[in-house]
Coordinates of C-alpha atoms in Angstrom, one line a residue:
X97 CA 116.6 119.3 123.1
X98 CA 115.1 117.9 126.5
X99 CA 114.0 114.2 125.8
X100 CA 111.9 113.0 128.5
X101 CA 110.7 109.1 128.7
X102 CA 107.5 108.2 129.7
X103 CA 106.5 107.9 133.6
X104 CA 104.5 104.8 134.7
X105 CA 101.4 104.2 133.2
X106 CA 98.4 106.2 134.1
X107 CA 95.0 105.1 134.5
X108 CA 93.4 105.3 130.8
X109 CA 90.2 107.7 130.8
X110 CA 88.1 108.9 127.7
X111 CA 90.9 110.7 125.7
X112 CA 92.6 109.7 122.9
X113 CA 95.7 110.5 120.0
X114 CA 96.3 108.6 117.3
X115 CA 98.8 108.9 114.6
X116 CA 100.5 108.4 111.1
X117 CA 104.0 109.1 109.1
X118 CA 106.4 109.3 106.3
X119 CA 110.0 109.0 106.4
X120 CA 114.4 110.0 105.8
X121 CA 116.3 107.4 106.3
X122 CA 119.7 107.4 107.9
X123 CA 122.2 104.1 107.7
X124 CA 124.9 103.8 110.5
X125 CA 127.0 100.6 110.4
X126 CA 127.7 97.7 108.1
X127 CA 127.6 94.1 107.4
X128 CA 125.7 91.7 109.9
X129 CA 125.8 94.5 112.4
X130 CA 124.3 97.1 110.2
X131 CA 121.1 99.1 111.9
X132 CA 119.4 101.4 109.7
X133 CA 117.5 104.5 111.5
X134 CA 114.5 105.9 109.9
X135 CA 112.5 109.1 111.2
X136 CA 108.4 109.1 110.1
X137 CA 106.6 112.1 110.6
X138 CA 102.5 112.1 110.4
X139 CA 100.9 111.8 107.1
X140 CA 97.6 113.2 108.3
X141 CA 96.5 114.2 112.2
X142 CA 93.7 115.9 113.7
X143 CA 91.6 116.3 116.8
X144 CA 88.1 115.7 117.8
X145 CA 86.3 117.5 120.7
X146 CA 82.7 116.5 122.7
X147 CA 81.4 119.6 122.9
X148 CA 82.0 120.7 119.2
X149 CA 80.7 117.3 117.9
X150 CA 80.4 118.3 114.5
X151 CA 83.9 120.6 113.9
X152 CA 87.0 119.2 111.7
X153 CA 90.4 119.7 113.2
X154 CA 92.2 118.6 110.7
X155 CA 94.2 121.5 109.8
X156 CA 95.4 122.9 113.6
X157 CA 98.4 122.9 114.5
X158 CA 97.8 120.5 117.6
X159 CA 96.6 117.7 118.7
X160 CA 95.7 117.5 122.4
X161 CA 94.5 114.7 125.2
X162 CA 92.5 115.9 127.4
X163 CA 89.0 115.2 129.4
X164 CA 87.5 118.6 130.0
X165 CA 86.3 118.9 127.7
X166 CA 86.7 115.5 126.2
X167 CA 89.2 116.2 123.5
X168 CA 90.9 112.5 121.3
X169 CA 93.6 112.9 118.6
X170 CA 93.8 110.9 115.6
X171 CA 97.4 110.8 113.7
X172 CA 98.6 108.2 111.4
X173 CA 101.9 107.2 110.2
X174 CA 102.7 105.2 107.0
X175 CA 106.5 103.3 107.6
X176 CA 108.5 102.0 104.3
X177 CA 111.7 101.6 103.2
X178 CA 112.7 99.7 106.6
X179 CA 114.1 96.0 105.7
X180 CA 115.7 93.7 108.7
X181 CA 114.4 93.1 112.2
X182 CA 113.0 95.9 114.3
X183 CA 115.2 96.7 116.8
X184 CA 113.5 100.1 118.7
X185 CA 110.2 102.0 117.3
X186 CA 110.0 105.7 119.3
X187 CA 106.7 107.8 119.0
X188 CA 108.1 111.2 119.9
X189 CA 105.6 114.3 120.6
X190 CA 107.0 117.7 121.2
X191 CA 104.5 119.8 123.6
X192 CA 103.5 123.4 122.5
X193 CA 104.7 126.2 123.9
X194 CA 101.5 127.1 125.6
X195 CA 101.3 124.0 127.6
X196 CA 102.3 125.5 131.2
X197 CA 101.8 122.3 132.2
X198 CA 100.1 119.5 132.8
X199 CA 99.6 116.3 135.4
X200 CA 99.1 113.5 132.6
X201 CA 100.7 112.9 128.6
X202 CA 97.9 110.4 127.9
X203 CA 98.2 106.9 127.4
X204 CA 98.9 105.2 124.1
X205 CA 97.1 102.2 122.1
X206 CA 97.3 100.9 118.9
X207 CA 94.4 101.5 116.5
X208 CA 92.9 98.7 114.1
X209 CA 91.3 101.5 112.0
X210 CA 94.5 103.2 109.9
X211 CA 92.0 105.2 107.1
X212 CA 90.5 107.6 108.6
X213 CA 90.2 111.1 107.2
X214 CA 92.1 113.9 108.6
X215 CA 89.6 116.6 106.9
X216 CA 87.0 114.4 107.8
X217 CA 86.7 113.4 111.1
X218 CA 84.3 114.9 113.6
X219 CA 83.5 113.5 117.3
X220 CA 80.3 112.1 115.7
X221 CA 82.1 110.0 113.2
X222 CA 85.3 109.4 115.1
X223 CA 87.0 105.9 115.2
X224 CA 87.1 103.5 117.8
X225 CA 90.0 103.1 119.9
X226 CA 89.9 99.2 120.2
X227 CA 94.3 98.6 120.5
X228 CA 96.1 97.3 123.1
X229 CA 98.1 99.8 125.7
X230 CA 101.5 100.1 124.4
X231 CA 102.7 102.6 127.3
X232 CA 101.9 105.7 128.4
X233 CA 103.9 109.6 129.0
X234 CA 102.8 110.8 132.9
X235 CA 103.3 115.2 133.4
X236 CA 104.7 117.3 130.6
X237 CA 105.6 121.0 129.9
X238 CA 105.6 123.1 127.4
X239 CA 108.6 123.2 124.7
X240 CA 110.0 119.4 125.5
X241 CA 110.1 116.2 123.5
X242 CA 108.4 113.1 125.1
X243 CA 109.4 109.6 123.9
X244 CA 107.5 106.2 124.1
X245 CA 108.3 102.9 123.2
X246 CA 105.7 101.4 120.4
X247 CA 107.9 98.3 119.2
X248 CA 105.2 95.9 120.3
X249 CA 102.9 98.0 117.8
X250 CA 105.5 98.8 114.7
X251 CA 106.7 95.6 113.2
X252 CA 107.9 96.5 109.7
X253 CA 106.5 97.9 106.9
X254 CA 102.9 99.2 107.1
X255 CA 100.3 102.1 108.2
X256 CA 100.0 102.0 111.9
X257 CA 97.6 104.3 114.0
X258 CA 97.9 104.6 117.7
X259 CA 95.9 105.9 120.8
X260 CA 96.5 108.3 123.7
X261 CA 94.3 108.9 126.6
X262 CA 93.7 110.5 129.6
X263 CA 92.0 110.5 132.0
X264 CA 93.0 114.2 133.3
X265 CA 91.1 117.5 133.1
X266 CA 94.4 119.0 133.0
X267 CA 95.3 117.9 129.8
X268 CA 98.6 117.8 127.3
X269 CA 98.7 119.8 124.0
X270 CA 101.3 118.3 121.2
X271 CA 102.4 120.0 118.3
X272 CA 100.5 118.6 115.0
X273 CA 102.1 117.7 111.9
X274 CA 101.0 121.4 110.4
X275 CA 103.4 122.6 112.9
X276 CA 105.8 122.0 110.5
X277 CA 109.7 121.2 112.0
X278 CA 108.0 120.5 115.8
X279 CA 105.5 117.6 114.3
X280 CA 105.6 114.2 116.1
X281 CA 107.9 111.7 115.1
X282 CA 107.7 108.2 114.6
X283 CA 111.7 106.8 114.9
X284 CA 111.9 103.0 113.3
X285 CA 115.6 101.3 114.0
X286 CA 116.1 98.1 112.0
X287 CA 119.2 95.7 112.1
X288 CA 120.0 92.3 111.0
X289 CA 120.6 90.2 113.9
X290 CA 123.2 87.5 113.2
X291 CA 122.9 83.8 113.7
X292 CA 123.2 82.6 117.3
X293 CA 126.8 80.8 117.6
X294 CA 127.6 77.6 119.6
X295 CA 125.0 75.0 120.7
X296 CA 121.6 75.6 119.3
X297 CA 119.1 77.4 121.4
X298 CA 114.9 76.3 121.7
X299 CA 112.9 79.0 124.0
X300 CA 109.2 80.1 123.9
X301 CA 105.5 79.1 125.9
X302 CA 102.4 78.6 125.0
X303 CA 99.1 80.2 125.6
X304 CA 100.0 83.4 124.5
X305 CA 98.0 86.4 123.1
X306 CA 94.8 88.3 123.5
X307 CA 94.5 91.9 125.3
X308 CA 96.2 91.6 128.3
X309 CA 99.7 92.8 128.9
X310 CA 101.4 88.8 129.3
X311 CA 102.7 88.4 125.7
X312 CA 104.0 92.0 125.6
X313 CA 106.0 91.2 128.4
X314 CA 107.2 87.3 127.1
X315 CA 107.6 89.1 123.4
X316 CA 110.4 91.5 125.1
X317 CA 112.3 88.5 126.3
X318 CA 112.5 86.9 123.1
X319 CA 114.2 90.3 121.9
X320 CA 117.3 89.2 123.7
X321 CA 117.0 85.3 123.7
X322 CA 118.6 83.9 120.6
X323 CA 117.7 80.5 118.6
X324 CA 114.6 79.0 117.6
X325 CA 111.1 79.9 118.8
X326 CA 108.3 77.2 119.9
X327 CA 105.0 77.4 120.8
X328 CA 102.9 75.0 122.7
X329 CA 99.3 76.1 121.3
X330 CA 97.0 78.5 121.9
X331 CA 98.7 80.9 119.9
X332 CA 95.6 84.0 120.6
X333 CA 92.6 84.0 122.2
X334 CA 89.9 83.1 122.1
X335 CA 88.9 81.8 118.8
X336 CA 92.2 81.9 116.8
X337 CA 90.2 84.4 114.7
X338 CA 92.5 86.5 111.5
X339 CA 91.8 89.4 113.4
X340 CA 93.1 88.0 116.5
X341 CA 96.5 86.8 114.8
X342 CA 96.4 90.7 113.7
X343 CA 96.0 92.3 116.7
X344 CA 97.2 90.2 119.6
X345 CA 99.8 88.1 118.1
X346 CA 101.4 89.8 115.4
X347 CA 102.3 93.1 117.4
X348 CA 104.1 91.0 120.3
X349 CA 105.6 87.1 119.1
X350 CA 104.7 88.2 115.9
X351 CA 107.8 89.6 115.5
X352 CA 109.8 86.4 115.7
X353 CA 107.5 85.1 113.5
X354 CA 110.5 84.3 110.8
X355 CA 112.2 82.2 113.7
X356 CA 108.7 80.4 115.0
X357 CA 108.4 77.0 115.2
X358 CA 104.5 76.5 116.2
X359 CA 102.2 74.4 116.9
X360 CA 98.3 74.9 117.1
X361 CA 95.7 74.6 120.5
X362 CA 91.9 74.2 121.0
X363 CA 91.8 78.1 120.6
X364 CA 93.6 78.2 117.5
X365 CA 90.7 75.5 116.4
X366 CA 87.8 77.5 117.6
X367 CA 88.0 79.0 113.9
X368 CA 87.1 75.9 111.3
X369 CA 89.8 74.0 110.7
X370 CA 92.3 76.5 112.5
X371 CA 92.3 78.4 108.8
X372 CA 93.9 81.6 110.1
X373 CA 96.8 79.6 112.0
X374 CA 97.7 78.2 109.2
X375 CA 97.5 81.1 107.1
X376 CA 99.1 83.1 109.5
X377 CA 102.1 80.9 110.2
X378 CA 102.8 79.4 106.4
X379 CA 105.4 77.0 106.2
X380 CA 106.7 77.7 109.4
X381 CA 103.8 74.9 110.6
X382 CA 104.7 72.5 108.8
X383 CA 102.1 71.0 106.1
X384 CA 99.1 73.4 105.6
X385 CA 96.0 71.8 107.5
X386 CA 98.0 68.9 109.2
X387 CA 99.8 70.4 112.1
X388 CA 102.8 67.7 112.6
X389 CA 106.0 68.2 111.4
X390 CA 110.0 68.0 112.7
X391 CA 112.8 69.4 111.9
X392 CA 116.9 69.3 113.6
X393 CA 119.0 72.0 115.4
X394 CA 122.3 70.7 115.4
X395 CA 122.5 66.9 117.5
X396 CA 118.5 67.1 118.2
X397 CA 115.5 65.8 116.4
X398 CA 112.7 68.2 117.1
X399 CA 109.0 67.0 117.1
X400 CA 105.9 69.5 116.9
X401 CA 103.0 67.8 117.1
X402 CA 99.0 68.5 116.5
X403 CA 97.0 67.5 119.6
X404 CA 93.6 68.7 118.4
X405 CA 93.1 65.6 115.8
X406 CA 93.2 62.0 116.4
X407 CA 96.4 61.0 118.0
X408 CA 95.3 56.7 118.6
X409 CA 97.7 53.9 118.2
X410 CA 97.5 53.5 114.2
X411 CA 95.9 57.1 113.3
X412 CA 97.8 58.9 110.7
X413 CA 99.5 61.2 113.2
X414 CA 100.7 58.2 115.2
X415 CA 102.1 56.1 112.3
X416 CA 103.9 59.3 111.0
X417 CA 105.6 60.3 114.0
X418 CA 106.9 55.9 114.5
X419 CA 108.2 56.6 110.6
X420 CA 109.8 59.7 111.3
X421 CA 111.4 58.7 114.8
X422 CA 112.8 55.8 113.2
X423 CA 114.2 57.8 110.5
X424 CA 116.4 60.4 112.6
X425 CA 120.1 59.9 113.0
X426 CA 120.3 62.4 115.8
X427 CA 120.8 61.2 119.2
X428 CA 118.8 63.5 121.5
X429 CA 115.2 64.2 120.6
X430 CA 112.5 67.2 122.2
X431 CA 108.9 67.0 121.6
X432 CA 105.9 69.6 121.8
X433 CA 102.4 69.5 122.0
X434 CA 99.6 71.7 123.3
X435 CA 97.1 69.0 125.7
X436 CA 99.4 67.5 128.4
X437 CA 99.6 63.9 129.2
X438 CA 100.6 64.8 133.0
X439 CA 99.6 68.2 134.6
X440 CA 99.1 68.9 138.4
X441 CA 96.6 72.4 137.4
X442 CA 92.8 72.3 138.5
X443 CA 91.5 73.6 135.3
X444 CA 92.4 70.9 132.7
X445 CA 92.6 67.4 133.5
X446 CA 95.4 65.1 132.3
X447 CA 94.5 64.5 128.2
X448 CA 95.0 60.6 128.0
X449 CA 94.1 60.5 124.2
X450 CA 97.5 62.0 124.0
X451 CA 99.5 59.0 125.6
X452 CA 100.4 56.9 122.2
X453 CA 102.0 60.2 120.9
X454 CA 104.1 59.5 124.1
X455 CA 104.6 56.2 124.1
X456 CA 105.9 56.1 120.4
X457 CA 108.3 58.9 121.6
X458 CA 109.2 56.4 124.5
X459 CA 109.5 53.6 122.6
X460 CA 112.4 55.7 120.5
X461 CA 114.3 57.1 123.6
X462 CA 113.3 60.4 123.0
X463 CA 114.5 62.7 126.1
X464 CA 112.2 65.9 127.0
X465 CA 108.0 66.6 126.3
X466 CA 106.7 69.8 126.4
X467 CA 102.9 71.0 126.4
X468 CA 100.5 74.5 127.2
X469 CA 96.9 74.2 127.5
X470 CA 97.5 74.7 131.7
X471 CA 98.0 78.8 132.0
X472 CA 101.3 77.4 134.7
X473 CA 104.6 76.1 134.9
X474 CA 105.4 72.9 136.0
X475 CA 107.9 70.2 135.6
X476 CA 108.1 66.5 136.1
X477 CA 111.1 64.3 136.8
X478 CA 111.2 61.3 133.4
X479 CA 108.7 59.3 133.5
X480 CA 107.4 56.3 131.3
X481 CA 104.1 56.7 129.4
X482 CA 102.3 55.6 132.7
X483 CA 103.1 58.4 134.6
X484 CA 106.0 55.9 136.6
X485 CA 109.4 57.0 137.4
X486 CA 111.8 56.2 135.3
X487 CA 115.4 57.6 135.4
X488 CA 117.0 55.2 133.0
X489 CA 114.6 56.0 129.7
X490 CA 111.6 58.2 131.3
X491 CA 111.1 61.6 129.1
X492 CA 111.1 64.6 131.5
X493 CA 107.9 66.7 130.8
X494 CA 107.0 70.9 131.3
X495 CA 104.1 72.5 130.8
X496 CA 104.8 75.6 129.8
X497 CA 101.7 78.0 128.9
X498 CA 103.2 80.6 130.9
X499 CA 103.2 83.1 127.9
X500 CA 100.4 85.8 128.6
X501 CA 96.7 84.5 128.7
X502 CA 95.9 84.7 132.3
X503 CA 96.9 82.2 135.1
X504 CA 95.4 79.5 136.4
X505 CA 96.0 77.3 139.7
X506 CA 96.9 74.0 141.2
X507 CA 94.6 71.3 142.3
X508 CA 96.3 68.0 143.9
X509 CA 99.4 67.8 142.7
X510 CA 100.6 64.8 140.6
X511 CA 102.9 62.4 141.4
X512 CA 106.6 63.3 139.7
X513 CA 105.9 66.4 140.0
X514 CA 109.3 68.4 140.7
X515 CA 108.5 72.5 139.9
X516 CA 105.6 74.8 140.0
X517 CA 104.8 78.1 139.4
X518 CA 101.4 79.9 138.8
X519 CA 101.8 83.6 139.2
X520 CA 104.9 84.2 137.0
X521 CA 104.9 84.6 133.0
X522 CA 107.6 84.1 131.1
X523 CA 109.7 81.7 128.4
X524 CA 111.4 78.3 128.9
X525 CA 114.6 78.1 127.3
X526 CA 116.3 74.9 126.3
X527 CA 120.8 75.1 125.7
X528 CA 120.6 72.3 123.2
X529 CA 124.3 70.3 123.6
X530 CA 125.7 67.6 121.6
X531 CA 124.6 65.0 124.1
X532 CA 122.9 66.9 126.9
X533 CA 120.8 70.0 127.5
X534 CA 120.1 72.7 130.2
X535 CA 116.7 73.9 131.0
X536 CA 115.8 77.2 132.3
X537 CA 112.4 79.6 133.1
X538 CA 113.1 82.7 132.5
X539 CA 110.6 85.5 133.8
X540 CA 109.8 88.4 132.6
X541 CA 110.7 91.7 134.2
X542 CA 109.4 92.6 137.6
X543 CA 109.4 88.7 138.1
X544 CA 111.4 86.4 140.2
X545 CA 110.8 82.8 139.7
X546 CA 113.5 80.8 138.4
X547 CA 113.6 77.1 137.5
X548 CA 116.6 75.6 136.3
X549 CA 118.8 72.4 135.5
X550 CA 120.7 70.3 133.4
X551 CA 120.6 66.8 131.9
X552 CA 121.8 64.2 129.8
X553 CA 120.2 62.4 126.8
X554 CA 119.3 58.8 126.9

């Protein structure tokens, strides 16, 4: 069996395949280690074509991508049974024997729409392909298997439909589910990935998901960075809609949603009283509705706070966060909030209504701030709450909302300021010691720019 993977992505034209799947299940493994391997095959698949607008393909026994004529597949795959963390999700598409060739697989998205009818569907009455690209397969021949990566799209148990176009004349023909032992596959490896050892870990961004590419490419470094996730706000875009937590979030960070630490931005309020946040992220933000909350990974207090209510000297936020500061036992302490106090970017000005949130932090020698809302990177030496050096009980500060919405620039930059990067996404990652920490950008792949250091706590 040839197994070919998938060629750079091709320009995406008016084609399109989607498709859907049951399952056999095979365990390898055991204990924390254990993966479990389970192959889907289509549940129902046809084809539409432009110039037969009102013809059924449901029962054929292909599926095809192709633009002349206009011809869009439609298959849908129905996963169960899988428990643990997605590790790897394979669509694989076997081409028929009859395709001598052809310049172009398609290109593959992610359908919202997963109940369609396979007896049912015409081109009049087809449905929208509205997903995000999850990759796409470049020339194929007849009689070989084709593999692409879906994981950003298959996150556990659920129906899933997914796109393919092209943009090609000389198009690719797939066998169809009625094909019988040649029908597409959907491949689904789960395992349970053990507790990070040693010092705790704290890594994410802010400013993350809408249809771009970013958060695909910051959601694959998460895959291989232990610990606890944060976010600095801004969770999708643009108005922190259900739908958007659906289909921008949940397919990329979403799937380290169990290890998420949050904490909302003026996008995720753009939807009264930022209702699908909190729906979306449960008790992993803290108090439904209120938005601050802390919790400790092993000698740190960690602080996530709500910047889009009132934050004043006395406020209910304020008071809380004096309370809880004075309450902690641990000697190093990390905050995060989405509307920075100091930022050097030209598209949001310094937020001063956040400065008694950092001067109660101050006033309890807490050691690192971090903030989104800026689409950059930057860091500042510690500073006191009046943007003043101070290397004796300053908190060092990062903006960090690096993690997919796109970037914005640098106006004049502030003073303090020690790192900047706007052209590079990717995750900040904090090694959390017993009395010290190291600090580190990590970008995603294809992506150079590195920031990186170490420090002790007050």
């Amino acid at each position: 069996m040839d197994i070919r993977f998938p060629r750079p992505p091709v320009t995406m034209g008016a084609v399109a395949v989607l498709i859907a799947a049951t399952a056999a299940v095979v365990v390898t493994g055991a204990g924390a280690a254990s993966a479990a391997s389970v192959t889907f095959t289509p549940v129902a698949d046809t084809y539409v074509q432009s110039d037969t607008a009102s013809t059924n393909y449901g029962t054929s026994t292909q599926v095809v991508a192709d633009n002349s004529p206009v011809r869009r597949s439609f298959l849908r795959f129905t996963v169960t049974g899988v428990s643990g963390t997605v590790t790897t999700a394979k669509l694989r598409l076997r081409t028929i024997s009859g395709n001598s060739g052809s310049d172009a697989g398609g290109t593959f998205r992610r359908m919202s729409n997963t109940s369609w009818s396979e007896t049912g569907t015409t081109w009049s009455n087809q449905p929208a392909i509205d997903g995000a690209t999850l990759g796409s397969i470049g020339a194929v021949n007849g009689d070989n298997w084709y593999e692409l990566d879906v994981r950003a799209a298959v996150t556990g148990n659920g129906t899933y439909s997914f796109g393919v176009t092209s943009a090609s004349g000389d198009g690719a023909y797939y066998d169809s589910r009625e094909s019988g032992a040649d029908a597409p596959q959907l491949v689904v490896t789960t395992g349970t990935t053990p507790p990070p050892s040693g010092d705790p870990i704290l890594v994410g961004a802010g400013d993350i998901a809408n249809s771009g590419s970013g958060d695909t490419a910051t959601a694959a470094l998460l895959d291989n960075i232990p610990g606890t996730v944060f976010t600095t706000g801004d969770n999708v875009y643009n108005n922190g809609t259900a739908a958007e937590f659906s289909s921008y979030y949940a397919p990329t960070w979403g799937r380290h949603k169990a290890r998420t630490r949050p904490t909302p931005g003026n996008h995720d309020y753009n939807t009264s009283g930022a209702t699908p946040y909190y729906n979306y992220f449960g008790t992993q933000a803290g108090p439904s509705g209120r938005g601050y909350y802390s919790y400790d990974l092993g000698n740190w207090h960690v602080v996530s706070l709500n910047s889009n209510i009132s934050m004043s000297a006395g406020s209910a936020q304020e008071q809380w966060l004096r309370a809880d500061l004075a309450a902690s036992s641990k000697p190093c302490t990390l905050a995060y909030w989405h509307h920075p106090l100091f930022t050097s970017s030209s598209n949001h000005a310094p937020s001063t209504s956040t400065r008694p949130l950092y001067q109660a932090l101050y006033d309890h020698n807490a050691d690192v701030v971090v903030w989104g809302h800026n689409h950059v990177y930057e860091r500042f030496a510690p500073m006191n709450p009046a943007g003043g050096a101070d290397a004796s009980r300053g908190m060092r500060s990062f903006v960090a909302g690096m993690g997919g919405a796109s970037h914005y620039g640098f106006g004049t930059i502030q003073p303090n300021s020690e790192a900047r990067n706007s052209s590079a996404y990717g995750v900040l990652k904090f090694t959390l010691y017993a009395g010290s920490y190291d600090w580190q950008f990590v970008p995603v792949a294809g992506q150079t720019y590195n920031d990186s250091g170490t420090a002790n706590c007050h």
